[in-house]
Structures are given as C-alpha cells and as structure tokens.
Amino acid sequence: MAVEIRIQEEIVYAYLSGEIDHHSAVQIRQTIDESVIQATAARLVLDFAAVTFMDSSGIGLVMGRFRLMQETGGTVALQNLPSPIRKVMKLAGLDKLAEFC
C-alpha cells in the first residue's frame, strides 16, 4: 500500500493505492496526518481510485482522519471510490461524515 500526497493551497490530496489493511493503515495514517498538520489543511481529499482491497482498517482510517479534520474545522472528501468500497463505506455510515465525490 502506498500513499502519494499532493498539497494545493489549503487542500491535502492523498492518493491511495494497493491494499489497505491493518499493517498498511499505520503508515498511511502517519503520512496523511503529518501532511494535514504541516499544511494546516482546511480540506482532506482521499482518492481511492487505485485501491484494490480494503478491510475494516480502511473505515478506521477514514474515521480517524475525519476526527483530525473536525478538530481543526476542516472537511473530508472521498473520491473515486470503487463500487464495492463505496458500498462498504455507506454501510458504515461514512457518507454522513465525508463528502463522496
């Protein structure tokens, strides 16, 4: 699993790829959190276009980033969700916490 970060003004874009599981989520979380704090981001966009597998760690990843952004008054958006992942995210209620693009 890899994450590529791009920062544009007050928006942090995190492009996720590969598998999101317990082991990879730790490094992804650290990378995203450091970038959000450093950029004093008002918005975090998580792009799932290249994610091939996700277990419950992916839901935890999104929920934790939502809490981080909420602390600073920012927002979270999830984009390019593959259909199976979109379904799991909606079942978990994440569509109430983050904007689905």
PDB file of C-alpha atoms in Angstrom:
ATOM      1  CA  MET A   1       0.000   0.000   0.000  1.00  0.00           C
ATOM      2  CA  ALA A   2       1.245   3.417  -0.876  1.00  0.00           C
ATOM      3  CA  VAL A   3       0.016   6.942  -0.421  1.00  0.00           C
ATOM      4  CA  GLU A   4       1.064   9.895  -2.521  1.00  0.00           C
ATOM      5  CA  ILE A   5       0.410  13.326  -1.028  1.00  0.00           C
ATOM      6  CA  ARG A   6      -0.167  16.495  -3.012  1.00  0.00           C
ATOM      7  CA  ILE A   7      -0.870  19.822  -1.367  1.00  0.00           C
ATOM      8  CA  GLN A   8      -2.621  22.616  -3.189  1.00  0.00           C
ATOM      9  CA  GLU A   9      -3.295  25.752  -1.150  1.00  0.00           C
ATOM     10  CA  GLU A  10      -5.219  24.516   1.934  1.00  0.00           C
ATOM     11  CA  ILE A  11      -6.218  21.166   0.421  1.00  0.00           C
ATOM     12  CA  VAL A  12      -4.320  17.940   1.032  1.00  0.00           C
ATOM     13  CA  TYR A  13      -4.893  15.248  -1.606  1.00  0.00           C
ATOM     14  CA  ALA A  14      -3.973  11.707  -0.544  1.00  0.00           C
ATOM     15  CA  TYR A  15      -3.858   9.238  -3.452  1.00  0.00           C
ATOM     16  CA  LEU A  16      -4.114   5.734  -2.010  1.00  0.00           C
ATOM     17  CA  SER A  17      -3.076   2.615  -3.910  1.00  0.00           C
ATOM     18  CA  GLY A  18      -2.881  -1.125  -3.365  1.00  0.00           C
ATOM     19  CA  GLU A  19      -4.315  -2.793  -0.280  1.00  0.00           C
ATOM     20  CA  ILE A  20      -5.485  -1.071   2.888  1.00  0.00           C
ATOM     21  CA  ASP A  21      -5.181  -3.438   5.828  1.00  0.00           C
ATOM     22  CA  HIS A  22      -4.050  -3.312   9.449  1.00  0.00           C
ATOM     23  CA  HIS A  23      -0.355  -3.204   8.548  1.00  0.00           C
ATOM     24  CA  SER A  24      -0.505  -0.573   5.823  1.00  0.00           C
ATOM     25  CA  ALA A  25      -3.024   1.672   7.589  1.00  0.00           C
ATOM     26  CA  VAL A  26      -0.491   2.688  10.253  1.00  0.00           C
ATOM     27  CA  GLN A  27       1.961   4.194   7.754  1.00  0.00           C
ATOM     28  CA  ILE A  28      -0.814   5.757   5.676  1.00  0.00           C
ATOM     29  CA  ARG A  29      -2.307   7.377   8.763  1.00  0.00           C
ATOM     30  CA  GLN A  30       1.045   8.843   9.833  1.00  0.00           C
ATOM     31  CA  THR A  31       1.808  10.218   6.376  1.00  0.00           C
ATOM     32  CA  ILE A  32      -1.608  11.829   5.960  1.00  0.00           C
ATOM     33  CA  ASP A  33      -1.694  13.266   9.487  1.00  0.00           C
ATOM     34  CA  GLU A  34       1.772  14.820   9.127  1.00  0.00           C
ATOM     35  CA  SER A  35       0.766  16.402   5.814  1.00  0.00           C
ATOM     36  CA  VAL A  36      -2.537  17.762   7.149  1.00  0.00           C
ATOM     37  CA  ILE A  37      -0.844  19.302  10.186  1.00  0.00           C
ATOM     38  CA  GLN A  38       2.063  20.731   8.189  1.00  0.00           C
ATOM     39  CA  ALA A  39      -0.253  22.269   5.570  1.00  0.00           C
ATOM     40  CA  THR A  40      -2.815  23.459   8.132  1.00  0.00           C
ATOM     41  CA  ALA A  41      -5.321  21.960   5.715  1.00  0.00           C
ATOM     42  CA  ALA A  42      -8.926  23.072   5.517  1.00  0.00           C
ATOM     43  CA  ARG A  43      -9.855  20.046   3.408  1.00  0.00           C
ATOM     44  CA  LEU A  44      -8.575  16.497   3.033  1.00  0.00           C
ATOM     45  CA  VAL A  45      -9.384  14.557  -0.125  1.00  0.00           C
ATOM     46  CA  LEU A  46      -8.795  10.796  -0.027  1.00  0.00           C
ATOM     47  CA  ASP A  47      -8.646   9.271  -3.504  1.00  0.00           C
ATOM     48  CA  PHE A  48      -9.392   5.528  -3.663  1.00  0.00           C
ATOM     49  CA  ALA A  49      -9.080   5.038  -7.445  1.00  0.00           C
ATOM     50  CA  ALA A  50      -6.085   2.692  -7.182  1.00  0.00           C
ATOM     51  CA  VAL A  51      -7.154   0.774  -4.049  1.00  0.00           C
ATOM     52  CA  THR A  52      -7.501  -2.941  -4.813  1.00  0.00           C
ATOM     53  CA  PHE A  53      -8.538  -4.224  -1.369  1.00  0.00           C
ATOM     54  CA  MET A  54      -9.740  -2.705   1.879  1.00  0.00           C
ATOM     55  CA  ASP A  55     -10.698  -4.289   5.191  1.00  0.00           C
ATOM     56  CA  SER A  56     -12.134  -2.572   8.280  1.00  0.00           C
ATOM     57  CA  SER A  57      -8.838  -0.742   8.720  1.00  0.00           C
ATOM     58  CA  GLY A  58      -9.871   1.458   5.798  1.00  0.00           C
ATOM     59  CA  ILE A  59     -13.012   2.501   7.629  1.00  0.00           C
ATOM     60  CA  GLY A  60     -10.945   3.286  10.716  1.00  0.00           C
ATOM     61  CA  LEU A  61      -8.523   5.254   8.557  1.00  0.00           C
ATOM     62  CA  VAL A  62     -11.326   7.462   7.237  1.00  0.00           C
ATOM     63  CA  MET A  63     -12.956   7.906  10.652  1.00  0.00           C
ATOM     64  CA  GLY A  64      -9.667   8.928  12.257  1.00  0.00           C
ATOM     65  CA  ARG A  65      -8.925  11.458   9.525  1.00  0.00           C
ATOM     66  CA  PHE A  66     -12.461  12.823   9.910  1.00  0.00           C
ATOM     67  CA  ARG A  67     -11.798  13.400  13.624  1.00  0.00           C
ATOM     68  CA  LEU A  68      -8.483  15.082  12.865  1.00  0.00           C
ATOM     69  CA  MET A  69     -10.087  17.428  10.342  1.00  0.00           C
ATOM     70  CA  GLN A  70     -13.020  18.097  12.667  1.00  0.00           C
ATOM     71  CA  GLU A  71     -10.608  19.300  15.369  1.00  0.00           C
ATOM     72  CA  THR A  72      -9.311  21.989  13.002  1.00  0.00           C
ATOM     73  CA  GLY A  73     -12.673  22.864  11.470  1.00  0.00           C
ATOM     74  CA  GLY A  74     -11.806  21.133   8.184  1.00  0.00           C
ATOM     75  CA  THR A  75     -13.682  18.700   5.964  1.00  0.00           C
ATOM     76  CA  VAL A  76     -13.035  15.318   4.364  1.00  0.00           C
ATOM     77  CA  ALA A  77     -13.980  14.127   0.888  1.00  0.00           C
ATOM     78  CA  LEU A  78     -13.689  10.612  -0.547  1.00  0.00           C
ATOM     79  CA  GLN A  79     -13.291  10.398  -4.294  1.00  0.00           C
ATOM     80  CA  ASN A  80     -13.045   7.721  -6.961  1.00  0.00           C
ATOM     81  CA  LEU A  81     -14.437   5.010  -4.703  1.00  0.00           C
ATOM     82  CA  PRO A  82     -14.615   1.629  -6.448  1.00  0.00           C
ATOM     83  CA  SER A  83     -18.163   0.259  -6.218  1.00  0.00           C
ATOM     84  CA  PRO A  84     -17.506  -2.430  -3.552  1.00  0.00           C
ATOM     85  CA  ILE A  85     -15.608   0.041  -1.357  1.00  0.00           C
ATOM     86  CA  ARG A  86     -18.319   2.698  -1.802  1.00  0.00           C
ATOM     87  CA  LYS A  87     -20.903   0.158  -0.627  1.00  0.00           C
ATOM     88  CA  VAL A  88     -18.883  -0.719   2.496  1.00  0.00           C
ATOM     89  CA  MET A  89     -18.288   2.966   3.275  1.00  0.00           C
ATOM     90  CA  LYS A  90     -22.010   3.727   3.003  1.00  0.00           C
ATOM     91  CA  LEU A  91     -22.937   0.741   5.176  1.00  0.00           C
ATOM     92  CA  ALA A  92     -20.512   2.049   7.799  1.00  0.00           C
ATOM     93  CA  GLY A  93     -22.222   5.449   7.658  1.00  0.00           C
ATOM     94  CA  LEU A  94     -19.186   7.310   6.368  1.00  0.00           C
ATOM     95  CA  ASP A  95     -21.333   9.160   3.829  1.00  0.00           C
ATOM     96  CA  LYS A  96     -22.618  11.150   6.823  1.00  0.00           C
ATOM     97  CA  LEU A  97     -19.092  12.180   7.839  1.00  0.00           C
ATOM     98  CA  ALA A  98     -17.427  12.778   4.495  1.00  0.00           C
ATOM     99  CA  GLU A  99     -18.479  14.008   1.093  1.00  0.00           C
ATOM    100  CA  PHE A 100     -18.487  11.297  -1.574  1.00  0.00           C
ATOM    101  CA  CYS A 101     -17.217  12.697  -4.886  1.00  0.00           C
TER     102      CYS A 101
END
